[in-house]
Amino acid sequence: MIRQLNWRRYGLVAVTLPVVALVFLAAALAPVIAPYDPFELDVLVMLQGPGENHLLGTDELGRDILSRVIHASRVSIVVGLVAVAIGATGGVLIGVLAAHFGGAVDSVLMRFMEIVFCFPAILLAVILMANLGTSVLNAMLAIGIIFIPGFARLTRAVAQTVQRQPFLEAAICLGVGPLRLVTREILPNVIGPVLVEAAVAFSYAVLLESALSFLGLGAQPPEPSWGNMINTGRGFIDQAPWISLAPGAALFITVFSFNLLGDGLRDVLDPKLHD
Amino acid sequence: MTDSGLAPESLLEVEGLTIVLRHRHRPPASIARDVSFHVNAGEIVGLIGESGSGKTMTAKSLIGLLPDRMDVVSGRVRFRGRDLLDGDDPARVRGRDIALIPQDALHALNPVKTIGWQVGEPLQVHGGLRRRRIASVVGDLLERVHIPDARRRAVDYPHQFSGGMQQRALTAMALSMEPPLILADEPTTALDVTIQAEIIDLIGELRDATGASFLFISHDLALVSSFCDRIYVMYAGEIVESGTKDAIFSHTRHPYTRALIGAAPRLAGNPERLPTIPGRIPRPHEEIRGCRFRERCPDAGTACGEAPRLETADGDHAVRCWYA
Amino acid sequence: MPFAAGMPDAMLLVARKLSTTFRGRGLLRRGGDVRALNEVSFSLAKNQTLGIVGESGSGKSTLLRVILRLTPYDSGNVAFDGAEVATLSGTALKDLRRRVQPVFQDPYATFNPRFSIGSSIGLGFELLGEHRRQGVREEVRRLLDDVGLDPDLERALPHELSGGQRQRAAIARALAVRPDLLLLDEPTSALDVSVQAQVLNLFKDLRRRYGFSLILVTHDLPVVGFMCDHLLVMKSGEVVERGATATVIGKPVSPYTRALIDSAPEVSGKKAQPAERQ
């Protein structure tokens, strides 16, 4: 049966999902769809403006900007996915434990989370990399750790609400064991808000990775990333603004659409909005 | 009109009130249809019905508090001979002429203002009294609703009051402008039975002392039967039976009222099984031909295919049923 | 049962001098302790129906939660079928969980909003060891029919049901594990009178068919008058009166019971009397 799309419920997701899918597709198929090799130097076409051969122009070494932007999306996406995975896994685990045990366990875990939360992300990344060396892997780790407290707080809040619900007590009284209680009764209620948070966290991870790369702490040249491309472009902002503008626009579109996707998921996942 | 021959002391007259709920994809549904009733001066009138009967929206329409998508599409509401529906701004009637005691005491009070301030607020808005005078009137009001140590407790905040005391404070607030009519929307549902009995007693006492009328809205037949002078029974948006307390309970005529009375358990002498009403109350948008209770009625017959009218049987006792 | 402790065979539940205190919590709030139960004793024979009445703060709901082991108690003891509830663990605790089932007041909150009604009811059968999907489904549909619901409602989400339907579904979930004792906490106070009558009749029918004992906690004396053969009146954590329902209602001894009876409105047109203020 074909039914009219419920715009109030699915509208935002219907609009943002194609954009998000496009970003993922570009990252996955980068070698296929990029018109040039992103590392290929061509001194004859240095700092060329957008034109027929190079749609988004070239940089100071004559590399094709479009190809580099497309390839750079891979770094952003991988960093975003891995960081969110670290943050969500750690956060949900800690949040559920804190809510389940309560008391001292809860206090210790949450105070610790607050300490991590107070740490500026960039600073944590710098400290981590000072010890482990600069690399994309360490950037992901640093960003992922930064995300743990947010997910932990969210999970704990939802789990605590659920634990006070009569339906949980009904399950306890049926004889459902503690592990099953968490996986069957609590987690399904946590998943919705966590997914919403994950979409927003993903956009923040992409932004953070770009910031780290901009500072030279993420992807190392010549490996392209939106952050280090913007940084390179800084020196040529008067002569060749497209070097910074193209990755900047890619960054903006990705971050913006993931943020909207988060909002949209909130509407879709509310069971009371079912039509 | 079935409510013709109104006594001259009639304070509120509602005639043929119809309220609809507008819907984007469906034709409008009627929440209340052709509702007529009256409240005389100094009377306590009960408006009872189960959820979905339209009793609350009927009461809210009197003071212009219908939700956004609901409208009064026809009918007349006359208060002391003045038409409330076209003409006056309902906000001016609210509080001064018709006050409301809401259902949920805790949420009806502002947690960051003192009880005294809230009880005195209508006096400030409508009255223009001096501050000192207001404080003294508030003290009197709180005393009148039997809040112990009233003058001292006026500076307390709502959370320092028990549920029963909060409901008393709300009653004091409703009384502040000395309105001739007070709507009480299930004011005791959230309270313990002994506290409920106290509030009911208070309402009777206030009626005797001030001569104010009360329209008491409730789903609780037993409660209403204990103290209302006259009662209107609503079902699926219509008044199906009305009359004095005695007429309704001792000479019940409508099958729905009878079923409702039978369905309530007693302290003692209960049957083995409670009589029940099969099926469920029709939703507002459901199209029903004939009597709206027909599908669930034990006495339904051939005549019920046509909608019955509310007919006055004897004196004040009216019933909407072909076979009553 | 292996834990026989010299109890008469027919006693299903025995509470002796049960006391519990809610401590004022937090660093800055001391002395906020509330005696929620004070030396409460009662017993329930097999196949009995016991009504516990009292107003808010009387401790009636706390008592239910103690029996269900959702709330700990300080002193005294409560034994189900001869076994002390507080000391149970492992299989014995699982057995208690299965044999004592609650039905709570708020039918909106008693189902996990993410799962269909059928899935929530089916959980009980899974816990009993029925793991075949089709087997669980058949049992769920049969049970829904037993409580007077359309079996097709198994697929409905909780918010799609009316209050009365949800309470029926909650009863079905409790019955899925074949309990010996049903604990009802204000099961009909959120329902309309006509729906309440249906649900109360349903309890009676199901009791005849499934043969469980029943404790009904309520503020509504007439409901106990209809449902229960024994009555326990509580006030401020203490039992003020107990006995056969007809006797207690007919000849109340405690002034508080009398006040409760007087303030309970009845459709007879009796004037509810406010209790004397202490």
XYZ file of C-alpha atoms in Angstrom, chain A residues 162 165-177 180 183-186 188-190 192-193 269-275, chain C residues 65 68 70 94 96-98 100-102 104 106 109-115 119-120 123-124 126-127 157 159-160 173-174 177:
62
model
C 13.555 3.536 32.613
C 9.181 2.737 35.254
C 6.641 0.148 36.340
C 7.369 -1.852 33.198
C 10.864 -2.537 34.448
C 9.549 -3.659 37.822
C 7.030 -5.836 36.018
C 9.935 -7.486 34.189
C 11.889 -7.936 37.441
C 8.848 -9.563 38.982
C 8.563 -11.946 36.044
C 12.025 -13.157 37.021
C 14.018 -11.585 34.202
C 17.735 -11.675 35.102
C 18.516 -9.606 30.108
C 19.670 -5.814 27.008
C 15.935 -6.247 26.614
C 14.297 -3.525 28.637
C 16.839 -0.734 29.048
C 16.121 -0.513 23.395
C 15.022 2.654 25.142
C 18.569 4.001 25.173
C 17.016 6.073 20.134
C 18.570 8.978 22.043
C 12.477 7.240 16.642
C 9.724 8.524 18.903
C 7.330 5.558 19.112
C 4.454 7.878 19.977
C 4.712 9.617 16.587
C 3.856 6.391 14.753
C 0.985 7.010 12.413
C 6.702 -3.788 47.173
C 7.607 -8.436 45.726
C 11.338 -4.513 45.227
C 13.283 -17.100 40.399
C 9.158 -16.589 43.888
C 9.307 -14.115 41.007
C 7.256 -16.448 38.896
C 3.960 -13.818 42.723
C 2.902 -11.379 40.023
C 1.990 -7.693 40.307
C 0.239 -1.938 38.752
C -0.856 3.022 35.746
C 3.663 2.911 32.245
C 3.551 -0.833 32.754
C 4.573 -1.712 29.206
C 7.883 -1.010 27.560
C 6.879 1.527 24.888
C 9.308 0.000 22.368
C 7.781 -3.477 22.296
C 6.267 -9.375 22.795
C 5.866 -8.150 26.370
C 8.407 -12.803 27.698
C 6.648 -14.704 30.471
C 9.918 -17.577 27.261
C 10.913 -17.498 30.917
C 2.186 -0.971 20.611
C 0.181 3.543 23.296
C -2.258 2.305 20.676
C 1.274 -10.662 31.140
C 1.017 -11.472 34.847
C 3.790 -17.342 34.195
